[in-house]
Coordinates of C-alpha atoms in Angstrom, one line a residue:
M10 CA -9.5 14.8 -3.2
S11 CA -13.0 15.2 -1.9
N12 CA -12.9 11.5 -1.0
M13 CA -10.4 12.5 1.7
A14 CA -12.7 14.8 3.2
A15 CA -15.7 12.8 3.1
R16 CA -14.7 10.9 6.4
Y17 CA -14.7 14.1 8.4
G18 CA -18.3 14.4 8.1
V19 CA -18.9 10.9 9.2
Q20 CA -16.6 11.4 12.3
Q21 CA -18.6 14.6 13.1
A22 CA -21.8 12.9 13.0
F23 CA -20.5 10.0 15.1
S24 CA -19.3 12.3 17.7
S25 CA -23.0 13.6 18.2
F26 CA -23.9 10.1 19.6
F27 CA -21.7 10.9 22.6
A28 CA -22.3 14.7 22.6
Y29 CA -26.1 14.1 23.1
S30 CA -25.8 10.9 25.2
T31 CA -27.6 8.9 22.6
F32 CA -25.7 5.7 23.4
E33 CA -26.5 6.2 27.0
R34 CA -30.2 6.9 26.4
F35 CA -30.7 4.1 24.0
P36 CA -28.5 1.1 25.1
G37 CA -30.2 -1.3 22.3
L38 CA -29.2 1.0 19.5
R39 CA -26.4 -0.3 17.1
V40 CA -24.6 2.2 15.0
G41 CA -22.5 1.3 11.9
V42 CA -19.6 3.6 11.0
L43 CA -19.3 3.2 7.4
E44 CA -17.5 4.8 4.3
S45 CA -14.9 6.4 6.4
G46 CA -11.9 4.0 7.0
A47 CA -11.2 2.9 10.4
G48 CA -7.7 3.9 11.2
W49 CA -9.0 6.9 12.9
I50 CA -11.3 5.4 15.4
G51 CA -8.5 4.4 18.0
S52 CA -7.3 8.0 18.5
F53 CA -10.9 9.3 18.2
L54 CA -12.0 6.9 21.2
D55 CA -8.9 7.8 23.1
R56 CA -9.7 11.5 22.9
M57 CA -13.5 11.1 23.5
D58 CA -12.4 9.1 26.6
V59 CA -10.2 11.9 27.9
L60 CA -13.0 14.6 27.2
A61 CA -15.8 12.5 28.8
G62 CA -13.6 11.7 31.8
E63 CA -11.0 14.2 32.7
T64 CA -12.3 17.7 31.3
L65 CA -15.1 20.0 31.7
F66 CA -16.9 18.3 28.9
R67 CA -18.1 15.6 31.1
R68 CA -20.3 18.1 32.8
F69 CA -22.3 18.7 29.7
V70 CA -23.0 15.0 28.8
S71 CA -24.8 12.3 30.6
L72 CA -22.5 9.4 30.1
T73 CA -22.0 6.5 32.8
M74 CA -19.3 4.9 30.7
A75 CA -16.2 5.8 28.8
P76 CA -17.1 6.6 25.3
S77 CA -15.0 3.6 24.0
D78 CA -17.1 1.4 26.1
Y79 CA -20.2 2.6 24.3
F80 CA -18.4 2.1 20.9
R81 CA -17.5 -1.6 21.8
R82 CA -21.1 -2.4 23.1
Q83 CA -23.0 -0.7 20.4
S84 CA -20.9 0.1 17.3
F85 CA -19.2 -1.4 14.5
I86 CA -16.9 0.2 11.8
S87 CA -15.9 -1.0 8.3
C88 CA -12.1 -0.7 7.3
D89 CA -10.8 -0.6 3.9
P90 CA -8.3 -3.4 3.0
D91 CA -5.8 -0.8 1.8
E92 CA -5.4 0.7 5.2
T93 CA -2.1 0.0 7.0
A94 CA -2.8 1.7 10.4
A95 CA -6.1 0.0 11.1
P96 CA -4.8 -3.4 11.6
L97 CA -2.4 -2.2 14.5
M98 CA -5.2 -1.1 16.8
I99 CA -8.1 -3.6 16.1
D100 CA -7.5 -5.7 19.1
H101 CA -7.0 -2.7 21.3
V102 CA -10.4 -0.9 20.3
G103 CA -12.3 -4.2 20.0
A104 CA -11.8 -6.9 17.5
H105 CA -15.5 -7.7 17.4
C106 CA -16.3 -4.2 16.1
F107 CA -14.4 -4.2 12.8
M108 CA -15.3 -5.7 9.3
W109 CA -13.5 -5.1 6.2
A110 CA -15.1 -3.5 3.2
T111 CA -14.4 -2.2 -0.3
D112 CA -16.2 -0.2 -2.8
Y113 CA -14.4 -1.7 -5.7
P114 CA -15.3 -1.2 -8.5
H115 CA -15.7 2.5 -7.6
P116 CA -12.8 4.4 -9.3
D117 CA -11.4 5.4 -5.8
H118 CA -10.7 1.6 -4.8
P119 CA -8.0 -0.6 -6.5
A120 CA -9.0 -3.7 -8.3
N121 CA -6.4 -5.7 -6.4
W122 CA -8.5 -5.7 -3.2
Q123 CA -7.9 -9.3 -2.6
E124 CA -4.2 -8.7 -2.1
S125 CA -4.8 -5.6 -0.1
L126 CA -6.9 -7.7 2.2
R127 CA -4.4 -10.3 2.6
R128 CA -1.9 -7.6 3.6
F129 CA -4.4 -6.1 6.0
V130 CA -5.1 -9.2 7.9
Q131 CA -1.5 -10.5 7.9
P132 CA -0.4 -8.7 11.2
L133 CA -3.6 -9.9 13.0
S134 CA -4.0 -13.1 15.1
P135 CA -5.8 -15.9 13.1
Q136 CA -8.8 -15.5 15.4
T137 CA -8.9 -11.6 14.8
A138 CA -8.2 -12.1 11.1
G139 CA -11.3 -14.4 10.8
R140 CA -13.5 -11.9 12.7
V141 CA -12.5 -9.0 10.5
A142 CA -12.6 -10.9 7.2
G143 CA -16.0 -12.3 7.7
D144 CA -17.1 -13.6 11.0
N145 CA -18.2 -10.2 12.4
A146 CA -20.4 -9.6 9.4
V147 CA -21.9 -13.0 9.7
A148 CA -22.7 -12.2 13.3
L149 CA -23.9 -8.8 12.7
Y150 CA -26.3 -9.6 9.7
R151 CA -27.1 -12.9 11.2
V152 CA -26.4 -14.8 7.9
G153 CA -25.2 -18.2 7.5
S154 CA -25.9 -19.3 11.1
A155 CA -28.6 -21.4 12.7
S156 CA -30.3 -18.3 14.0
S157 CA -31.0 -17.0 10.6

């Protein structure tokens, strides 16, 4: 069950980029949020936007944009193909920020990841499915393109 708790550390570390205004101070910085799933990022960014914009928290950080805008500008996140909630918010958060990943053959990931990936992209538009299934990784790592 420790695999369930591992993502909390990633979430806490990621929140520090907002608490310390790192994205504001380093606009060219790119941050990958990995090994934590992606179904949580929508509600996380919603909450961060409220904290930074409508509560006393905003007085303690130097952010000129909403946290969700920093995420869209400077971050990407990997999602596991067995997630069911993540596909429902990808377009809302920013389809260019998501890519699928699997740790198969690690024991905590199923061997049928291909079928899971098909199910994962099924509710997405063809354009968003293409981005998540590979186009975003190609763009991020600059592989398979004329610029590589």
